[in-house]
Amino acid sequence: MVKIRWIITDDIENVDLKEFNTEWNGIYGYFELCINNQVLGYCPNREY
């Protein structure tokens, strides 16, 4: 089984593509990749 989880912590909801390409050097967040029982990275659980 393969599972990918991610969370973007920066608020990029109101950023257009041109602004993102010129003014942002990247975004911050979490990324986790699970393959069978091996886990790489970390992604905290979030309740919505």
JSON list of C-alpha atoms in Angstrom, two decimals:
[
{"chain": "A", "resi": 1, "resn": "MET", "atom": "CA", "xyz": [0.00, 0.00, 0.00]},
{"chain": "A", "resi": 2, "resn": "VAL", "atom": "CA", "xyz": [1.20, 3.52, -0.79]},
{"chain": "A", "resi": 3, "resn": "LYS", "atom": "CA", "xyz": [-0.09, 6.54, 1.12]},
{"chain": "A", "resi": 4, "resn": "ILE", "atom": "CA", "xyz": [0.95, 10.20, 0.71]},
{"chain": "A", "resi": 5, "resn": "ARG", "atom": "CA", "xyz": [-0.05, 12.85, 3.24]},
{"chain": "A", "resi": 6, "resn": "TRP", "atom": "CA", "xyz": [0.77, 16.55, 3.15]},
{"chain": "A", "resi": 7, "resn": "ILE", "atom": "CA", "xyz": [-0.16, 19.82, 4.84]},
{"chain": "A", "resi": 8, "resn": "ILE", "atom": "CA", "xyz": [0.78, 23.27, 3.59]},
{"chain": "A", "resi": 9, "resn": "THR", "atom": "CA", "xyz": [1.22, 25.60, 6.55]},
{"chain": "A", "resi": 10, "resn": "ASP", "atom": "CA", "xyz": [1.69, 28.85, 4.59]},
{"chain": "A", "resi": 11, "resn": "ASP", "atom": "CA", "xyz": [-1.43, 30.78, 3.60]},
{"chain": "A", "resi": 12, "resn": "ILE", "atom": "CA", "xyz": [-1.17, 30.79, -0.20]},
{"chain": "A", "resi": 13, "resn": "GLU", "atom": "CA", "xyz": [-4.92, 30.94, -0.84]},
{"chain": "A", "resi": 14, "resn": "ASN", "atom": "CA", "xyz": [-4.88, 34.52, -2.18]},
{"chain": "A", "resi": 15, "resn": "VAL", "atom": "CA", "xyz": [-1.52, 34.40, -3.99]},
{"chain": "A", "resi": 16, "resn": "ASP", "atom": "CA", "xyz": [-1.55, 34.42, -7.77]},
{"chain": "A", "resi": 17, "resn": "LEU", "atom": "CA", "xyz": [0.93, 32.43, -9.86]},
{"chain": "A", "resi": 18, "resn": "LYS", "atom": "CA", "xyz": [3.02, 35.46, -10.91]},
{"chain": "A", "resi": 19, "resn": "GLU", "atom": "CA", "xyz": [3.44, 36.63, -7.30]},
{"chain": "A", "resi": 20, "resn": "PHE", "atom": "CA", "xyz": [4.29, 33.10, -6.19]},
{"chain": "A", "resi": 21, "resn": "ASN", "atom": "CA", "xyz": [6.96, 32.73, -8.90]},
{"chain": "A", "resi": 22, "resn": "THR", "atom": "CA", "xyz": [8.60, 36.11, -8.23]},
{"chain": "A", "resi": 23, "resn": "GLU", "atom": "CA", "xyz": [8.20, 36.77, -4.50]},
{"chain": "A", "resi": 24, "resn": "TRP", "atom": "CA", "xyz": [7.99, 33.37, -2.84]},
{"chain": "A", "resi": 25, "resn": "ASN", "atom": "CA", "xyz": [11.12, 31.28, -2.38]},
{"chain": "A", "resi": 26, "resn": "GLY", "atom": "CA", "xyz": [9.08, 28.20, -1.42]},
{"chain": "A", "resi": 27, "resn": "ILE", "atom": "CA", "xyz": [6.31, 27.12, 0.87]},
{"chain": "A", "resi": 28, "resn": "TYR", "atom": "CA", "xyz": [6.42, 25.43, 4.22]},
{"chain": "A", "resi": 29, "resn": "GLY", "atom": "CA", "xyz": [4.53, 22.39, 5.38]},
{"chain": "A", "resi": 30, "resn": "TYR", "atom": "CA", "xyz": [4.76, 18.69, 6.13]},
{"chain": "A", "resi": 31, "resn": "PHE", "atom": "CA", "xyz": [5.09, 15.68, 3.84]},
{"chain": "A", "resi": 32, "resn": "GLU", "atom": "CA", "xyz": [4.84, 11.98, 4.66]},
{"chain": "A", "resi": 33, "resn": "LEU", "atom": "CA", "xyz": [5.24, 8.97, 2.39]},
{"chain": "A", "resi": 34, "resn": "CYS", "atom": "CA", "xyz": [4.15, 5.51, 3.60]},
{"chain": "A", "resi": 35, "resn": "ILE", "atom": "CA", "xyz": [5.04, 2.43, 1.56]},
{"chain": "A", "resi": 36, "resn": "ASN", "atom": "CA", "xyz": [3.87, -0.82, 3.16]},
{"chain": "A", "resi": 37, "resn": "ASN", "atom": "CA", "xyz": [5.00, -0.31, 6.77]},
{"chain": "A", "resi": 38, "resn": "GLN", "atom": "CA", "xyz": [7.90, 2.05, 6.02]},
{"chain": "A", "resi": 39, "resn": "VAL", "atom": "CA", "xyz": [7.30, 5.75, 6.77]},
{"chain": "A", "resi": 40, "resn": "LEU", "atom": "CA", "xyz": [9.44, 8.62, 5.46]},
{"chain": "A", "resi": 41, "resn": "GLY", "atom": "CA", "xyz": [8.85, 12.18, 6.63]},
{"chain": "A", "resi": 42, "resn": "TYR", "atom": "CA", "xyz": [6.30, 13.46, 9.10]},
{"chain": "A", "resi": 43, "resn": "CYS", "atom": "CA", "xyz": [2.78, 14.85, 8.79]},
{"chain": "A", "resi": 44, "resn": "PRO", "atom": "CA", "xyz": [0.81, 15.68, 11.94]},
{"chain": "A", "resi": 45, "resn": "ASN", "atom": "CA", "xyz": [-2.83, 14.61, 12.15]},
{"chain": "A", "resi": 46, "resn": "ARG", "atom": "CA", "xyz": [-5.27, 17.48, 11.63]},
{"chain": "A", "resi": 47, "resn": "GLU", "atom": "CA", "xyz": [-8.91, 17.42, 12.59]},
{"chain": "A", "resi": 48, "resn": "TYR", "atom": "CA", "xyz": [-11.30, 19.41, 10.39]}
]
